[in-house]
């Protein structure tokens, strides 16, 4: 703690005369008497008025000293110096990757990151400017450099997490461009980590503000199919990104109908794979993890795969003649192409739905 006017602390010395007034008592004139037997009351009064007496508890003295201390502190004007990074030209990089939807921080890491951004906006100095960038698959400037705190807070409200990874190279390059030419620039990176090692050099200091407290997560990292002589083979990969072993139930649905469920165990920091032989003609496969003990990111508990040989989409090309488009549609897997002239009436199914998917 420091004081803006420390000289007024010297007024605290006024406590000394206040205390002395309570210790000093009136001295009486000494008189010779023949006996003190009848003077006991006088003796007690004399002891009470001795010139120096032990200080006793006194509520009035305490209140007077308290008032004096309050006046001295008010005149000295105490303050706490708080270091702040919110000065100059500041760029806030708000991580919007899928992992920011983890719930180990209530209600989510992304919500906590937005709250931290609001706090930084509140600490923004009068002569400073802030730029807010949402770092996702494609970095987006939510608000360019400004000192308008209301506009910055509104920009934070528009931020939404994404379901993919963050392109940190592009995000940091965009942030570096925002502080280019600033004498007092700084980048504040609010994230749960996972930054690559080969990041480009930056012209200003970068301050990392972490969010998230636990990395426990069981994730479906791969779901793929391939054609075999017997039908379709499905491959699923499950990764345990936490520090404890995990058990879960892995369920497979074919075209929205439950096909099979298996109990799996994945050691901490490891991965497990499971394969199925599926019947021919399967189009859409869904894999779902459930019943895991500790999973902070439900987003990666579900995955889908579409088998190319199991689905056929009918595409109608309306044209007077475009050989390039006809050939392009003809080589696309899972596409059955049809052509019609612009003046041809559209064909509908019996239930009124279009006869073509595209």
Coordinates of C-alpha atoms in Angstrom, one line a residue:
X1 CA 0.0 0.0 0.0
X2 CA 1.2 3.5 -0.8
X3 CA -0.1 7.0 0.0
X4 CA -0.6 10.0 -2.3
X5 CA 0.0 12.5 0.6
X6 CA 2.2 10.6 3.1
X7 CA 3.0 13.8 5.0
X8 CA -0.3 13.7 6.7
X9 CA 0.7 10.5 8.5
X10 CA 2.6 12.7 10.9
X11 CA -0.7 13.7 12.3
X12 CA -0.8 10.3 13.9
X13 CA 1.4 11.7 16.6
X14 CA -1.7 13.4 18.0
X15 CA -2.5 10.1 19.6
X16 CA 0.3 10.7 22.2
X17 CA -1.3 13.7 23.9
X18 CA -4.7 12.0 23.8
X19 CA -3.2 9.0 25.7
X20 CA -1.3 11.2 28.1
X21 CA -4.5 13.1 29.0
X22 CA -6.0 9.7 30.2
X23 CA -2.8 8.9 32.2
X24 CA -2.3 12.3 33.9
X25 CA -4.5 13.1 37.0
X26 CA -4.8 16.2 39.2
X27 CA -2.3 16.4 42.1
X28 CA -3.6 17.5 45.5
X29 CA -1.7 19.5 48.1
X30 CA -0.1 17.4 50.8
X31 CA -1.3 18.1 54.4
X32 CA 0.0 16.5 57.7
X33 CA -2.8 14.7 59.7
X34 CA -2.6 12.9 63.0
X35 CA -4.3 9.7 61.8
X36 CA -5.4 8.2 58.5
X37 CA -8.1 6.0 60.1
X38 CA -10.8 8.3 59.1
X39 CA -9.2 9.2 55.8
X40 CA -9.5 5.9 53.9
X41 CA -11.9 7.3 51.3
X42 CA -9.5 10.2 50.8
X43 CA -6.6 7.8 50.3
X44 CA -8.5 5.9 47.6
X45 CA -9.3 9.1 45.8
X46 CA -5.7 10.1 46.1
X47 CA -4.5 6.9 44.5
X48 CA -7.0 7.4 41.6
X49 CA -5.6 10.8 41.0
X50 CA -1.9 10.0 41.0
X51 CA 0.1 11.9 38.4
X52 CA 1.0 8.8 36.4
X53 CA -1.3 5.8 36.5
X54 CA -1.5 2.6 34.6
X55 CA -3.7 3.0 31.5
X56 CA -6.9 1.1 31.9
X57 CA -9.6 0.0 29.4
X58 CA -11.6 3.0 28.3
X59 CA -14.2 3.0 25.5
X60 CA -14.0 6.7 25.0
X61 CA -10.3 6.6 24.6
X62 CA -10.6 3.8 22.0
X63 CA -13.2 5.8 20.0
X64 CA -11.1 8.9 20.0
X65 CA -8.0 7.0 18.7
X66 CA -10.2 5.3 16.1
X67 CA -11.5 8.7 14.8
X68 CA -8.0 10.1 14.7
X69 CA -6.7 7.1 12.7
X70 CA -9.6 7.5 10.2
X71 CA -8.9 11.2 9.7
X72 CA -5.2 10.6 9.3
X73 CA -5.7 7.8 6.7
X74 CA -8.3 9.9 4.8
X75 CA -5.8 12.8 4.6
X76 CA -2.9 10.5 3.6
X77 CA -5.1 9.0 0.7
X78 CA -3.9 5.4 0.6
X79 CA -3.9 3.4 -2.6
X80 CA -2.9 0.0 -3.9
X81 CA -0.7 0.0 -7.1
X82 CA -2.1 -2.7 -9.4
X83 CA 0.1 -3.7 -12.4
X84 CA -1.9 -3.9 -15.6
X85 CA -1.1 -5.1 -19.1
X86 CA -4.1 -3.2 -20.6
X87 CA -2.2 -0.2 -22.0
X88 CA -1.1 0.8 -25.5
X89 CA -2.3 -1.2 -28.4
X90 CA -3.7 -4.5 -27.2
X91 CA -4.9 -7.5 -29.3
X92 CA -7.0 -10.2 -27.6
X93 CA -6.9 -13.6 -29.3
X94 CA -10.0 -15.5 -28.2
X95 CA -9.5 -19.3 -28.8
X96 CA -12.7 -20.6 -30.4
X97 CA -11.6 -24.2 -31.1
X98 CA -13.8 -27.2 -30.3
X99 CA -11.9 -28.0 -27.0
X100 CA -13.0 -24.6 -25.6
X101 CA -16.5 -26.2 -25.2
X102 CA -15.2 -28.4 -22.4
X103 CA -17.2 -28.1 -19.2
X104 CA -14.4 -28.6 -16.6
X105 CA -14.9 -24.8 -16.0
X106 CA -18.6 -24.0 -15.5
X107 CA -20.4 -23.4 -17.7
X108 CA -17.6 -23.9 -20.3
X109 CA -14.1 -22.9 -21.1
X110 CA -15.3 -20.6 -23.9
X111 CA -17.7 -18.8 -21.5
X112 CA -14.9 -18.4 -19.0
X113 CA -12.6 -17.0 -21.8
X114 CA -15.4 -14.5 -22.7
X115 CA -15.7 -13.4 -19.1
X116 CA -11.9 -12.9 -18.9
X117 CA -12.1 -10.8 -22.1
X118 CA -14.8 -8.6 -20.5
X119 CA -12.5 -8.1 -17.4
X120 CA -9.7 -7.0 -19.7
X121 CA -12.0 -4.6 -21.4
X122 CA -12.9 -3.1 -18.0
X123 CA -9.2 -2.6 -17.3
X124 CA -8.5 -0.9 -20.6
X125 CA -6.8 2.5 -20.0
X126 CA -8.1 5.8 -21.3
X127 CA -5.4 6.2 -24.0
X128 CA -5.3 2.5 -25.0
X129 CA -7.0 0.6 -27.8
X130 CA -8.1 -3.0 -28.0
X131 CA -8.7 -5.3 -31.0
X132 CA -10.6 -8.6 -30.5
X133 CA -9.9 -11.5 -32.8
X134 CA -11.8 -14.9 -32.7
X135 CA -9.2 -17.5 -33.3
X136 CA -10.8 -20.4 -35.2
X137 CA -10.5 -22.3 -38.4
X138 CA -10.6 -18.9 -40.1
X139 CA -9.5 -16.0 -37.7
X140 CA -12.1 -13.3 -37.6
X141 CA -11.8 -9.7 -36.3
X142 CA -14.7 -9.2 -34.0
X143 CA -13.9 -5.6 -33.4
X144 CA -11.0 -3.5 -34.8
X145 CA -8.8 -1.3 -32.6
X146 CA -11.0 1.0 -30.5
X147 CA -11.3 2.5 -27.0
X148 CA -15.1 2.1 -27.1
X149 CA -15.7 -0.4 -24.2
X150 CA -19.4 -0.7 -25.1
X151 CA -18.5 -1.8 -28.7
X152 CA -15.9 -4.2 -27.4
X153 CA -18.3 -5.8 -25.0
X154 CA -20.9 -6.2 -27.8
X155 CA -18.2 -7.8 -29.9
X156 CA -17.5 -10.4 -27.2
X157 CA -21.2 -11.3 -27.1
X158 CA -21.1 -12.2 -30.7
X159 CA -18.2 -14.7 -30.3
X160 CA -19.2 -18.4 -30.6
X161 CA -17.1 -21.5 -30.3
X162 CA -16.5 -23.6 -33.4
X163 CA -16.4 -27.4 -33.9
X164 CA -12.9 -27.6 -35.4
X165 CA -9.3 -26.7 -34.7
X166 CA -7.7 -23.2 -34.6
X167 CA -5.4 -22.0 -37.3
X168 CA -2.9 -20.4 -34.9
X169 CA -0.5 -19.4 -37.6
X170 CA -3.1 -17.3 -39.4
X171 CA -4.5 -16.0 -36.1
X172 CA -1.1 -14.8 -34.8
X173 CA -0.3 -13.3 -38.2
X174 CA -3.5 -11.4 -38.1
X175 CA -2.8 -10.2 -34.6
X176 CA 0.7 -9.2 -35.5
X177 CA -0.6 -7.1 -38.4
X178 CA -3.1 -5.4 -36.0
X179 CA -0.2 -4.2 -33.7
X180 CA 2.2 -3.4 -36.5
X181 CA 3.8 0.0 -36.0
X182 CA 2.6 0.4 -32.4
X183 CA 5.3 1.5 -29.9
X184 CA 3.5 -0.3 -27.0
X185 CA 1.8 -3.3 -28.6
X186 CA 0.9 -6.5 -26.9
X187 CA -1.0 -9.7 -27.7
X188 CA -3.2 -11.4 -25.1
X189 CA -3.9 -15.0 -25.9
X190 CA -6.8 -16.6 -24.0
X191 CA -6.8 -20.3 -24.7
X192 CA -6.8 -23.8 -23.2
X193 CA -3.4 -24.6 -24.8
X194 CA -2.6 -27.0 -27.7
X195 CA -0.6 -24.4 -29.6
X196 CA 1.8 -25.8 -32.2
X197 CA 5.6 -25.5 -31.7
X198 CA 6.3 -24.0 -35.1
X199 CA 4.6 -20.6 -34.6
X200 CA 5.9 -17.6 -36.5
X201 CA 8.0 -15.0 -34.7
X202 CA 6.0 -12.0 -33.5
X203 CA 7.1 -8.3 -33.2
X204 CA 5.5 -7.8 -29.8
X205 CA 5.2 -9.6 -26.5
X206 CA 2.6 -12.3 -26.1
X207 CA 0.8 -12.9 -22.8
X208 CA -0.8 -16.3 -22.4
X209 CA -4.0 -16.4 -20.2
X210 CA -5.0 -20.1 -19.6
X211 CA -8.5 -21.4 -19.1
X212 CA -9.5 -24.9 -18.2
X213 CA -8.5 -27.1 -15.2
X214 CA -8.8 -30.7 -16.4
X215 CA -7.9 -32.5 -19.5
X216 CA -10.0 -35.6 -18.9
X217 CA -11.6 -36.5 -22.3
X218 CA -12.5 -39.6 -24.2
X219 CA -12.9 -38.8 -27.9
X220 CA -13.9 -40.6 -31.1
X221 CA -11.0 -39.6 -33.3
X222 CA -11.7 -41.6 -36.4
X223 CA -14.6 -43.3 -38.1
X224 CA -14.1 -44.7 -41.6
X225 CA -15.5 -47.5 -43.9
X226 CA -14.1 -49.6 -46.7
X227 CA -15.7 -52.1 -49.1
X228 CA -14.8 -55.7 -48.7
X229 CA -15.9 -59.0 -50.4
X230 CA -18.3 -59.6 -47.5
X231 CA -19.8 -56.1 -47.4
X232 CA -18.5 -53.1 -45.5
X233 CA -15.8 -52.9 -42.8
X234 CA -16.1 -50.1 -40.3
X235 CA -13.1 -48.8 -38.3
X236 CA -13.4 -46.6 -35.2
X237 CA -10.6 -45.1 -33.1
X238 CA -11.1 -43.9 -29.6
X239 CA -8.4 -41.7 -27.8
X240 CA -8.1 -41.2 -24.0
X241 CA -6.6 -37.7 -23.7
X242 CA -6.8 -37.7 -19.9
X243 CA -4.6 -39.0 -17.1
X244 CA -6.9 -41.7 -15.8
X245 CA -8.0 -45.0 -17.5
X246 CA -11.5 -44.8 -19.0
X247 CA -14.3 -47.3 -19.7
X248 CA -17.2 -46.5 -22.0
X249 CA -19.9 -48.0 -24.2
X250 CA -19.5 -47.6 -27.9
X251 CA -22.7 -47.9 -29.9
X252 CA -23.1 -48.2 -33.7
X253 CA -26.2 -47.2 -35.5
X254 CA -26.8 -47.9 -39.2
X255 CA -29.3 -45.5 -40.9
X256 CA -30.6 -44.4 -37.5
X257 CA -31.1 -48.0 -36.3
X258 CA -29.0 -49.4 -33.5
X259 CA -26.8 -52.1 -34.8
X260 CA -24.3 -53.0 -32.1
X261 CA -22.8 -51.9 -28.8
X262 CA -19.4 -52.8 -27.2
X263 CA -17.8 -52.1 -23.9
X264 CA -14.3 -50.6 -24.4
X265 CA -11.4 -49.8 -22.1
X266 CA -8.8 -47.1 -23.0
X267 CA -5.7 -46.5 -20.8
X268 CA -4.7 -43.0 -20.0
X269 CA -2.9 -41.2 -22.8
X270 CA -3.6 -44.1 -25.2
X271 CA -5.9 -45.0 -28.0
X272 CA -8.0 -48.1 -28.9
X273 CA -9.5 -49.2 -32.2
X274 CA -12.6 -51.3 -32.9
X275 CA -13.8 -52.8 -36.2
X276 CA -17.1 -54.1 -37.5
X277 CA -18.3 -56.1 -40.5
X278 CA -21.4 -54.3 -41.7
X279 CA -24.0 -55.4 -44.2
X280 CA -23.9 -54.2 -47.8
X281 CA -26.1 -51.3 -48.7
X282 CA -25.4 -49.4 -45.5
X283 CA -25.4 -45.7 -46.2
X284 CA -24.9 -43.6 -43.0
X285 CA -23.1 -44.9 -39.8
X286 CA -23.2 -43.2 -36.5
X287 CA -20.9 -44.0 -33.6
X288 CA -21.7 -42.8 -30.0
X289 CA -19.7 -43.0 -26.8
X290 CA -21.6 -43.1 -23.5
X291 CA -21.3 -44.2 -19.8
X292 CA -17.7 -42.8 -19.5
X293 CA -16.8 -41.8 -15.9
X294 CA -15.2 -38.5 -16.6
X295 CA -15.5 -36.6 -19.9
X296 CA -15.3 -32.8 -20.1
X297 CA -16.0 -32.5 -23.9
X298 CA -19.2 -34.3 -25.0
X299 CA -18.7 -32.7 -28.5
X300 CA -16.3 -35.4 -29.7
X301 CA -18.4 -38.4 -28.3
X302 CA -20.3 -38.7 -31.6
X303 CA -19.1 -39.3 -35.1
X304 CA -20.7 -40.1 -38.5
X305 CA -19.5 -41.7 -41.6
X306 CA -21.2 -42.1 -45.0
X307 CA -20.2 -45.1 -47.1
X308 CA -19.8 -44.1 -50.7
X309 CA -21.2 -47.3 -52.2
X310 CA -24.2 -47.3 -49.9
X311 CA -25.9 -44.0 -50.9
X312 CA -26.9 -42.6 -54.3
X313 CA -27.9 -39.0 -54.6
X314 CA -30.0 -38.0 -57.6
X315 CA -28.8 -34.7 -59.1
X316 CA -30.7 -32.8 -61.8
X317 CA -28.7 -30.5 -64.1
X318 CA -30.9 -27.9 -65.7
X319 CA -29.1 -26.6 -68.7
X320 CA -29.3 -26.0 -72.5
X321 CA -26.0 -27.9 -72.8
X322 CA -22.9 -27.8 -70.6
X323 CA -20.6 -30.7 -71.4
X324 CA -18.1 -29.7 -68.6
X325 CA -20.8 -29.8 -65.8
X326 CA -22.2 -33.1 -67.2
X327 CA -18.9 -34.8 -67.1
X328 CA -18.0 -33.4 -63.7
X329 CA -21.3 -34.7 -62.1
X330 CA -20.8 -38.0 -63.9
X331 CA -17.5 -38.8 -62.1
X332 CA -18.6 -37.8 -58.6
X333 CA -19.0 -40.9 -56.4
X334 CA -22.5 -41.4 -55.1
X335 CA -24.1 -39.1 -57.6
X336 CA -26.6 -40.1 -60.2
X337 CA -26.8 -37.3 -62.7
X338 CA -29.9 -36.3 -64.8
X339 CA -30.2 -33.4 -67.3
X340 CA -33.2 -31.3 -68.2
X341 CA -33.9 -28.2 -70.3
X342 CA -34.7 -24.9 -68.5
X343 CA -38.3 -25.0 -69.7
X344 CA -38.9 -28.6 -68.3
X345 CA -41.3 -29.0 -65.4
X346 CA -39.8 -30.4 -62.3
X347 CA -40.6 -33.9 -61.3
X348 CA -42.0 -34.7 -57.9
X349 CA -42.5 -37.9 -55.9
X350 CA -46.0 -39.1 -55.0
X351 CA -45.7 -37.5 -51.5
X352 CA -45.0 -34.1 -53.1
X353 CA -41.2 -34.1 -52.4
X354 CA -38.8 -33.3 -55.2
X355 CA -37.6 -36.4 -57.1
X356 CA -34.0 -35.1 -57.0
X357 CA -31.7 -34.5 -54.1
X358 CA -29.8 -31.7 -55.8

